[in-house]
């Protein structure tokens, strides 16, 4: 591949399953791979004392993954505690940065374990369940070059429609159309900006994919249209399991065509999720995938232009076989006075009902549609990817001119071309705000740019201060959605005494949109990261490499959110002199130049702080109550310019796919005396504010 600054070499072991993660042809290496030593079923590397290991996408712990072990095994686990080893996605990419600098991407859809100094402080060990994998070694001069090389190899990241960069409000569930109307009304009458409302599982009829509950959501197409007139996009959830129910067309068609996953004896595997018993569409079978993908059209025909794919690890509450056995065991141990041994037996069988590895071993995929059967367990981590690919391929086919919002819970590289991800069922915990921050750059590296976490936290009750602080970070993540679980405290911005402050913070997102959208688009089109750890741009600054709680956002700014309860500020490390801008709202702000080094920065509960890099600018809008209402032609250039700053601004219509059009680019060059030169084809009103 013609990559100037990153050399990629491929090493193939055994017979890898073709995942379609890699889109470029990469030359096979000769002999043993560089850097790593081959061991039984894997590789090992001796790290230096202070090497940093970046990567692994969606996982617990920090940006530097050292000191823990992780297993790529897509899992529906809502307890994102520090001692967990697997979450919903598989992102087998790491960069070792220290005495040597290289990237490793392992294309392997089964269980892969990364022991990064857990067993032995300086030993990195990667082991696969079976040695059928492709190892890619990436060598680049800089961390950014390595990432760019990887991204060229795996193809362009998904691009969401512009409205999906606005604020979204979600809840499990808004139960009726009237409840949705009420949520929209409350936002609009309080002037809290809003672009989308999410429909969780209860919009469906008995949790059946691609159906609408006609009693609670009557005249759905009209309702979708009514919301569109308010500039609100409704985004329904789609689950992986298809309910087993006579007369339900998706179920009946799937059975008739043989498109569901089968057991060894040829019968359909039966699991249970929200609707009760389900079959799982064989997302790895190209024909079944196309069939399932085309079902999204049922909702698109009613005006829907965005979806979220869920439970696609796939999550299995129980399998039909297993629960039957559990019931029998329960009966066998049943007594008026269960002793410890029997109680343990009972407890064990109940606690291992969900997502049981034996169940994943008991069904198969018809991977070529021609009868080549592969056990699910061996390709487990590809299921969510291919569900999302089913939808993405349909969108490209049916809507070649229009972008459709799509993001998924489960993922694998390759899926980044079809959709984004949200970071799953977090909790309303301060540590999960921090985790949201750590996951951003790790996911960005491997191409998942359109991502964010459930703001305010999904499970458990949130608090007003956590909601505020989380919004203060959430305004910077491409996906900005407030979502919460059934039974938890309501957390729409208007539920809080601090509504005015929340409104201003959300409003600031719309002010920042010209910059956020431009940086997103450039990172997608150029294979770069939208949010980066400091070490990526300040490579010779050993301290910067260890900063875990500040991120560079695009070219011009650094963010340093507050993530501790009752904190009235925080320590911030500046790798160089920067201009701090403190916002109470888009228009209420103060500025201060801070020299390089460590600072304690007071940040009140209703304040957002950004740090502008020297000789950098960023374009702001005058705000809006939704994306359509935000004027991208009336810009303020906010900056820190001692000599000259130049900013390449990307903007387009936000809906089409004409990404390469040179008219999408405008260059602003601002001098310290505030003069500005604008080069581009757009008619803009530009005001400079240094
Ligand atoms: C899963 C999803 C969550 C959703 C819930 C109900 O837990 O991760 O976002 O609200 O299912 O559909």
XYZ file of C-alpha atoms and ligand atoms in Angstrom:
702
model
C 0.000 0.000 0.000
C 1.254 3.469 -0.841
C 1.660 4.872 2.610
C 4.502 7.261 3.046
C 4.844 7.440 6.773
C 3.667 4.074 8.001
C 4.997 0.699 7.021
C 2.563 -2.165 7.538
C 3.503 -5.824 7.426
C 1.126 -8.729 7.648
C 1.840 -12.113 9.239
C -0.672 -14.873 8.799
C -1.003 -17.753 11.274
C -3.141 -20.802 10.633
C -6.339 -20.215 8.712
C -7.811 -16.895 9.753
C -11.509 -16.271 9.297
C -12.012 -13.492 6.769
C -13.581 -10.611 8.711
C -13.540 -7.878 6.064
C -12.012 -5.521 8.639
C -9.075 -4.765 6.345
C -9.897 -3.235 2.988
C -6.363 -2.751 1.603
C -3.968 -5.386 0.383
C -1.007 -5.575 2.746
C 2.263 -7.301 1.911
C 3.053 -10.498 3.816
C 6.169 -10.340 5.958
C 8.983 -12.840 5.679
C 10.144 -14.817 8.709
C 9.253 -13.859 12.252
C 7.534 -10.531 12.901
C 9.519 -7.559 14.154
C 9.302 -6.393 17.799
C 7.266 -9.287 19.199
C 8.357 -12.829 20.039
C 6.162 -15.714 18.982
C 4.974 -17.929 21.812
C 2.441 -20.729 21.918
C -0.835 -19.251 20.679
C 0.404 -15.698 20.642
C 3.088 -13.121 21.071
C 5.041 -11.430 23.774
C 6.993 -8.205 24.164
C 9.173 -6.798 26.949
C 8.074 -3.265 27.723
C 10.352 -0.592 29.142
C 9.497 0.699 32.619
C 7.693 3.727 31.345
C 6.425 2.611 27.950
C 2.856 3.654 27.291
C 0.414 1.226 25.680
C -2.458 2.939 23.901
C -5.509 1.338 22.360
C -8.023 -1.470 22.903
C -10.959 0.806 22.119
C -13.890 0.225 24.399
C -12.511 -1.157 27.622
C -12.257 -0.354 31.297
C -9.406 1.633 32.884
C -7.359 4.467 31.485
C -5.901 5.694 28.226
C -2.654 3.897 29.046
C -3.767 0.275 29.186
C -0.812 -0.958 31.227
C -1.306 -2.829 34.460
C -4.391 -4.865 33.605
C -5.573 -7.678 31.355
C -8.349 -7.569 28.812
C -10.177 -10.198 26.772
C -11.780 -9.420 23.433
C -15.093 -11.154 23.884
C -18.115 -8.984 23.165
C -20.214 -9.046 26.302
C -23.434 -7.462 27.465
C -22.275 -6.406 30.909
C -23.775 -3.285 32.457
C -21.270 -3.222 35.312
C -18.288 -1.441 33.833
C -16.198 -1.945 36.919
C -12.429 -1.701 37.040
C -12.064 -5.456 37.408
C -13.907 -6.283 34.186
C -11.985 -7.671 31.236
C -14.559 -7.441 28.413
C -17.189 -4.960 27.349
C -19.403 -4.843 24.243
C -16.794 -4.409 21.525
C -13.581 -5.931 20.191
C -10.864 -3.501 19.137
C -7.629 -5.454 18.848
C -5.323 -2.545 18.198
C -2.557 -1.285 20.455
C 0.337 1.098 20.063
C 3.393 0.559 22.208
C 5.193 3.844 22.727
C 8.478 3.857 24.574
C 11.853 2.335 23.922
C 10.317 1.240 20.625
C 7.258 2.526 18.893
C 4.949 0.300 16.879
C 1.335 -0.611 16.391
C -0.219 -4.085 16.436
C -3.529 -4.957 14.902
C -4.787 -8.490 15.266
C -7.602 -9.498 12.992
C -9.175 -12.364 14.893
C -12.865 -12.704 15.727
C -12.537 -15.201 18.579
C -11.358 -14.659 22.149
C -8.084 -12.787 22.339
C -6.379 -11.913 25.571
C -4.094 -8.932 26.217
C -2.046 -9.148 29.389
C -0.429 -5.735 29.521
C 1.856 -5.945 32.519
C -0.767 -7.656 34.678
C 1.034 -10.937 35.316
C 4.481 -9.370 35.079
C 4.858 -5.610 35.169
C 6.909 -5.227 32.009
C 5.591 -8.135 29.989
C 2.986 -7.747 27.308
C 1.442 -11.045 26.247
C -1.224 -11.554 23.639
C -2.832 -14.973 23.334
C -5.543 -16.274 21.062
C -7.872 -19.149 21.752
C -6.771 -20.619 18.439
C -3.822 -19.473 16.392
C -5.813 -18.612 13.260
C -5.194 -14.924 12.866
C -3.621 -12.100 10.922
C -1.117 -9.984 12.773
C -0.342 -6.550 11.324
C 2.708 -4.658 12.521
C 2.591 -0.920 11.934
C 5.766 1.106 12.014
C 5.601 4.858 11.789
C 7.662 7.831 12.762
C 4.957 9.256 14.957
C 1.928 7.961 16.826
C -0.279 9.919 14.451
C 1.384 8.243 11.447
C 0.713 4.792 12.883
C -2.948 5.619 13.395
C -3.207 7.031 9.913
C -1.651 3.884 8.487
C -4.112 1.677 10.321
C -7.039 3.763 9.191
C -6.000 3.690 5.553
C -5.821 -0.053 5.892
C -9.335 -0.474 7.346
C -11.212 2.117 5.326
C -13.028 5.364 5.936
C -15.012 5.872 9.115
C -18.766 6.244 9.092
C -20.096 9.758 8.624
C -23.297 10.689 10.442
C -25.768 13.276 9.159
C -25.174 16.744 10.552
C -28.359 16.735 12.629
C -26.888 13.800 14.564
C -24.230 16.189 15.904
C -27.009 17.954 17.767
C -28.279 17.012 21.215
C -30.349 13.854 21.592
C -32.704 12.947 24.403
C -33.408 9.337 25.237
C -35.033 7.239 27.928
C -35.915 3.604 28.327
C -38.652 4.244 27.331
C -40.806 7.123 26.279
C -43.921 4.955 26.265
C -46.255 6.887 23.974
C -46.202 9.437 21.180
C -47.708 11.926 23.617
C -44.869 11.392 26.029
C -42.414 12.115 23.215
C -44.402 15.244 22.316
C -44.175 16.351 25.932
C -40.392 15.886 26.001
C -40.055 17.932 22.821
C -42.426 20.610 24.107
C -40.492 20.969 27.368
C -37.246 21.416 25.473
C -38.703 23.864 23.024
C -40.607 25.981 25.565
C -37.536 26.203 27.772
C -35.296 26.833 24.752
C -33.116 23.825 25.511
C -31.673 22.882 22.119
C -32.684 19.463 20.810
C -32.360 17.540 17.529
C -33.446 14.006 18.281
C -35.574 11.883 20.562
C -34.872 8.185 20.888
C -37.465 5.461 20.834
C -36.447 2.596 23.077
C -37.972 -0.897 22.891
C -41.486 0.062 23.983
C -42.383 1.744 20.695
C -42.575 -1.757 19.213
C -45.413 -4.176 19.393
C -44.315 -6.788 21.951
C -40.659 -5.978 21.234
C -40.866 -7.185 17.655
C -38.307 -5.543 15.376
C -39.710 -3.330 12.618
C -43.183 -3.133 14.163
C -44.906 -0.184 15.823
C -47.272 -0.379 18.752
C -50.295 1.154 17.062
C -52.078 1.935 20.311
C -49.302 3.957 21.874
C -47.818 5.308 18.627
C -50.811 5.655 16.294
C -50.298 6.979 12.747
C -46.571 6.611 13.094
C -45.595 8.106 9.727
C -47.627 11.242 10.501
C -46.017 11.445 13.907
C -42.529 11.189 12.416
C -43.461 13.993 10.031
C -44.952 16.121 12.815
C -41.653 15.817 14.697
C -39.633 16.621 11.561
C -41.555 19.868 11.296
C -40.192 20.703 14.736
C -36.719 19.702 13.505
C -36.791 16.608 15.681
C -35.569 13.274 14.336
C -36.998 10.167 15.958
C -34.432 7.407 16.340
C -35.841 3.911 16.992
C -33.879 1.036 18.495
C -33.503 -2.286 16.665
C -32.635 -5.431 18.619
C -30.740 -8.434 17.351
C -33.240 -11.145 18.317
C -36.387 -11.736 16.267
C -39.425 -12.725 18.313
C -40.829 -16.175 17.711
C -44.475 -15.517 17.047
C -46.841 -17.073 14.551
C -48.063 -14.492 12.071
C -45.103 -12.124 12.588
C -43.760 -11.712 9.066
C -40.077 -11.189 9.940
C -40.090 -14.372 11.991
C -42.025 -16.375 9.422
C -39.904 -15.208 6.502
C -36.683 -15.894 8.388
C -37.803 -19.436 9.177
C -38.977 -20.062 5.648
C -35.774 -18.810 4.063
C -33.532 -20.508 6.600
C -31.966 -17.194 7.672
C -31.731 -17.776 11.420
C -28.750 -19.289 13.229
C -28.965 -23.042 13.515
C -27.760 -25.687 15.934
C -25.661 -28.668 14.806
C -28.787 -30.743 14.135
C -30.172 -28.112 11.767
C -32.859 -26.802 14.139
C -32.987 -23.082 14.873
C -31.202 -21.939 18.000
C -33.668 -20.423 20.447
C -32.585 -17.803 22.936
C -34.520 -15.237 24.898
C -34.178 -11.453 25.033
C -36.793 -8.686 25.634
C -39.555 -10.313 23.545
C -39.159 -13.701 25.206
C -38.059 -16.459 22.862
C -36.208 -15.326 19.742
C -34.165 -16.595 16.845
C -31.037 -14.718 15.816
C -30.747 -13.718 12.161
C -27.559 -15.161 10.714
C -25.829 -11.821 10.234
C -22.737 -13.571 8.838
C -24.686 -15.132 5.982
C -24.599 -12.577 3.131
C -28.136 -13.447 2.001
C -29.601 -13.284 5.482
C -27.755 -10.038 6.079
C -29.248 -8.477 2.997
C -32.684 -9.717 3.973
C -32.418 -8.317 7.514
C -30.936 -5.036 6.265
C -33.837 -4.489 3.934
C -36.234 -4.646 6.876
C -34.982 -1.227 8.011
C -36.802 0.091 4.979
C -40.110 -0.578 6.752
C -39.284 2.252 9.147
C -37.470 4.381 6.577
C -40.627 4.373 4.488
C -42.334 5.977 7.471
C -39.823 8.812 7.523
C -37.229 7.412 9.950
C -33.649 8.448 9.168
C -31.698 7.102 12.110
C -31.390 3.891 14.146
C -29.472 2.356 17.041
C -28.717 -1.368 16.992
C -28.795 -3.083 20.347
C -28.328 -6.412 22.150
C -26.087 -7.484 19.310
C -23.187 -9.147 21.125
C -25.652 -10.955 20.894
C -27.031 -10.757 24.427
C -28.878 -13.903 25.464
C -30.902 -13.746 28.691
C -31.248 -17.500 28.527
C -31.495 -20.217 25.926
C -34.560 -22.404 25.670
C -32.486 -25.489 26.442
C -30.684 -23.996 29.387
C -33.727 -22.646 31.171
C -35.445 -25.974 30.834
C -32.503 -27.639 32.534
C -32.417 -24.912 35.167
C -36.072 -25.466 35.971
C -35.463 -29.194 36.339
C -32.487 -28.564 38.630
C -34.521 -26.113 40.656
C -37.224 -28.721 41.077
C -34.672 -31.355 42.032
C -33.127 -29.248 44.785
C -36.446 -27.803 45.925
C -37.158 -28.447 49.592
C -38.632 -26.588 52.545
C -35.163 -26.250 53.962
C -32.521 -25.989 51.230
C -29.044 -26.658 52.601
C -25.949 -24.836 51.433
C -24.916 -27.422 48.857
C -28.310 -27.386 47.195
C -28.644 -23.647 47.428
C -25.235 -23.246 45.740
C -26.325 -25.601 42.993
C -29.505 -23.604 42.537
C -27.686 -20.287 42.600
C -25.060 -21.477 40.135
C -27.580 -22.585 37.555
C -29.552 -19.351 37.797
C -26.512 -17.059 37.729
C -25.064 -18.710 34.625
C -28.229 -18.534 32.539
C -27.331 -15.343 30.672
C -24.698 -15.058 27.932
C -23.508 -18.547 28.699
C -20.375 -19.529 26.719
C -21.845 -22.976 26.112
C -24.795 -21.378 24.337
C -22.432 -19.437 22.071
C -20.824 -22.768 21.244
C -24.108 -24.346 20.295
C -25.117 -22.482 17.151
C -23.620 -21.919 13.720
C -23.331 -19.420 10.897
C -23.747 -20.244 7.242
C -20.896 -17.911 6.398
C -21.048 -18.049 2.620
C -24.763 -18.659 2.306
C -23.857 -21.964 0.663
C -23.714 -24.189 3.681
C -20.192 -23.606 5.070
C -21.035 -23.679 8.752
C -18.840 -21.967 11.355
C -19.516 -22.227 15.067
C -20.671 -18.897 16.519
C -18.128 -19.112 19.294
C -15.272 -18.805 16.791
C -16.655 -15.654 15.199
C -18.593 -14.297 18.152
C -17.116 -10.819 17.981
C -18.407 -10.260 14.444
C -22.112 -10.469 15.156
C -22.883 -6.824 16.017
C -20.563 -5.672 13.227
C -22.524 -7.645 10.675
C -25.891 -6.564 12.015
C -24.809 -2.979 11.553
C -23.306 -3.795 8.197
C -26.683 -5.248 7.181
C -28.241 -1.867 7.841
C -25.347 0.155 6.433
C -25.265 -1.744 3.157
C -29.017 -1.240 2.799
C -28.693 2.497 3.414
C -25.982 2.767 0.779
C -28.150 0.857 -1.650
C -31.461 2.586 -0.948
C -30.264 6.058 -0.028
C -27.046 6.603 -2.004
C -27.438 10.360 -1.735
C -28.410 10.581 1.898
C -26.742 9.806 5.199
C -28.661 7.758 7.751
C -27.774 7.819 11.436
C -26.602 4.438 12.629
C -24.816 3.309 15.714
C -24.508 0.058 17.506
C -23.682 -1.328 20.908
C -21.476 -4.216 19.845
C -18.658 -3.712 17.357
C -15.501 -4.938 15.631
C -13.190 -2.999 13.266
C -14.772 -2.858 9.844
C -18.056 -1.884 11.443
C -16.612 1.602 11.786
C -17.365 2.009 8.060
C -21.096 1.461 8.614
C -21.863 3.127 11.910
C -20.684 4.497 15.198
C -21.125 3.055 18.681
C -22.411 4.268 21.988
C -20.473 3.138 25.003
C -23.165 0.890 26.438
C -24.888 0.686 29.784
C -22.763 2.835 32.018
C -23.884 3.969 35.452
C -24.486 7.399 36.911
C -21.095 7.257 38.529
C -18.353 9.865 38.433
C -15.857 7.177 37.489
C -17.916 6.456 34.382
C -17.664 10.063 33.266
C -13.909 9.559 33.441
C -14.239 6.258 31.581
C -16.182 8.018 28.840
C -13.197 10.328 28.473
C -10.626 7.515 28.338
C -12.564 5.550 25.743
C -12.828 8.430 23.290
C -9.252 8.429 21.942
C -8.925 4.640 22.183
C -12.009 4.231 20.007
C -11.014 7.022 17.654
C -7.728 5.260 16.876
C -9.484 2.210 15.516
C -11.890 4.291 13.442
C -14.889 4.659 15.744
C -15.253 8.396 15.562
C -18.988 8.745 15.953
C -19.201 7.791 19.595
C -20.196 8.989 23.023
C -21.576 7.646 26.292
C -25.014 7.860 27.876
C -24.708 11.354 29.349
C -25.731 11.546 32.978
C -25.288 7.779 33.194
C -27.682 5.006 32.140
C -28.145 2.845 35.240
C -28.528 4.158 38.816
C -29.811 7.582 39.807
C -27.945 10.577 38.551
C -27.393 13.790 40.464
C -27.678 17.343 39.262
C -23.960 18.018 39.574
C -23.033 14.818 37.724
C -25.447 15.713 34.948
C -23.876 19.161 34.651
C -20.312 17.899 34.613
C -21.169 15.136 32.169
C -22.848 17.574 29.810
C -19.765 19.765 30.068
C -17.781 16.889 28.582
C -20.583 15.563 26.396
C -20.772 18.757 24.357
C -17.434 17.721 22.866
C -18.287 14.129 21.904
C -19.656 13.602 18.374
C -22.580 11.573 19.727
C -24.205 13.720 22.415
C -27.097 11.827 23.924
C -28.700 11.849 27.366
C -30.029 8.349 28.051
C -31.210 6.601 31.195
C -32.645 3.277 32.261
C -36.065 2.192 33.289
C -36.703 2.905 36.944
C -33.944 5.474 37.412
C -34.397 9.153 38.236
C -35.565 11.207 35.248
C -32.658 13.152 33.808
C -33.934 15.379 31.016
C -32.334 18.807 31.473
C -35.682 20.372 32.443
C -36.006 18.044 35.450
C -33.334 19.917 37.369
C -33.124 23.145 39.334
C -29.998 23.856 37.309
C -31.948 23.772 34.043
C -30.753 27.246 33.046
C -27.125 26.200 33.384
C -27.741 22.955 31.473
C -29.492 24.858 28.732
C -26.505 27.151 28.350
C -24.071 24.248 28.282
C -26.101 22.425 25.632
C -26.399 25.752 23.803
C -22.615 25.982 23.772
C -22.517 22.744 21.768
C -24.403 24.521 19.008
C -21.948 27.396 19.174
C -19.068 24.953 18.834
C -20.722 22.973 16.027
C -18.899 24.536 13.074
C -15.650 23.465 14.722
C -16.851 20.088 16.002
C -18.375 19.112 12.675
C -15.349 20.297 10.718
C -12.935 18.378 12.945
C -15.118 15.291 12.771
C -15.289 15.389 8.995
C -11.583 15.996 8.553
C -10.708 13.148 10.901
C -13.066 10.802 9.051
C -11.889 11.835 5.596
C -8.191 11.800 6.486
C -8.102 8.798 8.787
C -7.153 10.813 11.841
C -8.352 10.999 15.413
C -10.992 13.479 16.538
C -9.906 13.275 20.175
C -6.296 12.501 21.000
C -4.240 11.928 24.149
C -1.744 14.751 24.668
C 1.178 12.433 23.895
C 0.119 12.236 20.257
C 0.907 15.862 19.496
C 3.494 16.562 22.205
C 5.728 13.592 21.580
C 8.818 14.937 23.272
C 7.020 15.856 26.437
C 7.321 12.864 28.776
C 4.812 14.371 31.161
C 2.189 14.905 28.460
C 2.356 11.192 27.610
C 1.090 10.350 31.083
C -1.847 12.763 31.215
C -5.007 10.662 31.493
C -7.698 13.277 31.960
C -7.170 15.883 29.260
C -7.686 15.458 25.535
C -6.832 17.318 22.396
C -9.953 17.943 20.336
C -9.034 18.467 16.712
C -6.377 20.868 15.712
C -7.029 23.872 17.846
C -8.117 23.032 21.365
C -7.529 20.954 24.461
C -10.305 19.996 26.884
C -9.915 19.218 30.580
C -13.282 18.352 32.108
C -14.044 18.170 35.818
C -14.995 14.612 36.756
C -15.019 14.630 40.545
C -17.955 15.417 42.753
C -17.779 18.659 44.734
C -14.638 19.770 42.916
C -14.637 23.482 42.213
C -11.853 23.229 39.707
C -8.981 20.964 38.787
C -5.309 20.758 37.968
C -4.515 21.138 34.309
C -1.228 20.474 32.563
C -0.341 22.772 29.693
C 2.359 21.401 27.377
C 2.743 24.908 25.981
C 1.317 28.380 26.554
C -2.383 28.371 25.784
C -5.357 30.658 25.975
C -7.949 29.475 28.444
C -11.512 30.409 27.576
C -14.097 29.907 30.289
C -17.710 29.813 29.140
C -20.836 30.289 31.258
C -22.695 30.317 27.974
C -21.780 30.911 24.384
C -21.681 34.659 24.991
C -20.694 34.902 28.661
C -16.973 34.133 28.749
C -13.621 35.143 30.112
C -10.171 34.571 28.679
C -6.700 34.251 30.135
C -3.323 33.336 28.723
C -1.688 30.629 30.811
C 1.986 29.675 30.483
C 3.102 26.075 29.955
C 3.160 23.983 33.114
C 0.799 22.960 35.895
C -2.116 25.114 36.944
C -4.986 24.864 39.315
C -7.977 26.157 37.384
C -11.192 26.997 39.214
C -14.146 25.728 37.168
C -17.575 26.393 38.673
C -20.353 23.859 38.310
C -21.892 25.740 35.412
C -18.683 26.517 33.533
C -17.002 24.934 30.527
C -13.325 25.525 29.876
C -11.348 25.082 26.681
C -7.671 25.748 26.029
C -6.720 27.160 22.639
C -3.298 26.223 21.309
C -0.999 29.080 20.256
C -1.596 30.402 16.768
C -4.805 28.461 16.432
C -8.375 29.513 15.851
C -11.759 27.865 15.884
C -14.987 28.866 14.180
C -18.085 29.342 16.342
C -21.678 29.870 15.318
C -24.110 32.189 17.071
C -25.887 29.087 18.427
C -29.294 27.607 17.694
C -32.017 25.411 19.115
C -31.304 22.642 16.635
C -28.838 22.005 13.838
C -31.163 23.251 11.083
C -31.600 26.460 13.021
C -27.847 27.009 13.436
C -26.360 29.380 10.911
C -23.077 28.018 9.576
C -22.510 31.129 7.465
C -22.310 33.622 10.311
C -19.104 32.774 12.141
C -16.965 34.073 14.909
C -13.311 33.095 14.818
C -12.148 32.656 18.363
C -8.451 32.238 18.742
C -5.095 32.661 20.356
C -2.928 34.352 17.763
C 0.438 35.887 18.479
C 1.557 35.829 14.863
C -0.675 34.056 12.403
C -3.169 31.217 12.503
C -4.650 29.315 9.666
C -7.674 27.042 9.933
C -8.979 24.747 7.278
C -12.714 24.648 7.794
C -14.851 21.838 6.424
C -18.556 22.285 5.980
C -21.122 20.715 3.675
C -24.890 20.373 3.419
C -24.779 17.807 6.205
C -26.989 15.238 4.510
C -25.420 14.251 1.196
C -22.309 12.256 0.452
C -20.423 14.754 -1.691
C -17.488 14.745 0.702
C -14.711 15.358 -1.775
C -16.152 18.564 -3.194
C -13.485 21.309 -2.865
C -16.312 23.777 -2.149
C -16.583 22.115 1.281
C -13.300 23.727 2.331
C -12.672 27.292 3.423
C -9.358 28.530 4.783
C -9.281 31.295 7.354
C -5.987 33.026 7.963
C -5.957 35.386 10.908
C -3.116 37.701 11.912
C -2.403 39.022 15.383
C -3.788 42.404 14.323
C -7.136 40.631 13.765
C -7.104 40.912 10.001
C -8.572 37.878 8.334
C -8.243 36.376 4.906
C -10.978 33.980 3.818
C -10.302 31.595 0.934
C -13.142 29.487 -0.355
C -16.340 29.443 -2.301
C -18.816 30.030 0.511
C -20.512 33.350 1.258
C -19.690 33.903 4.898
C -19.956 36.566 7.519
C -16.811 36.348 9.613
C -15.917 38.210 12.751
C -12.576 37.795 14.495
C -12.287 37.615 18.257
C -8.786 37.231 19.614
C -29.925 -2.194 26.634
C -29.331 -0.955 25.999
C -29.972 0.277 26.578
C -31.479 0.193 26.358
C -32.034 -1.081 26.959
C -33.506 -1.290 26.623
O -29.603 -2.263 27.965
O -27.949 -0.923 26.151
O -29.461 1.430 25.997
O -32.101 1.300 26.936
O -31.323 -2.186 26.467
O -33.693 -1.370 25.272
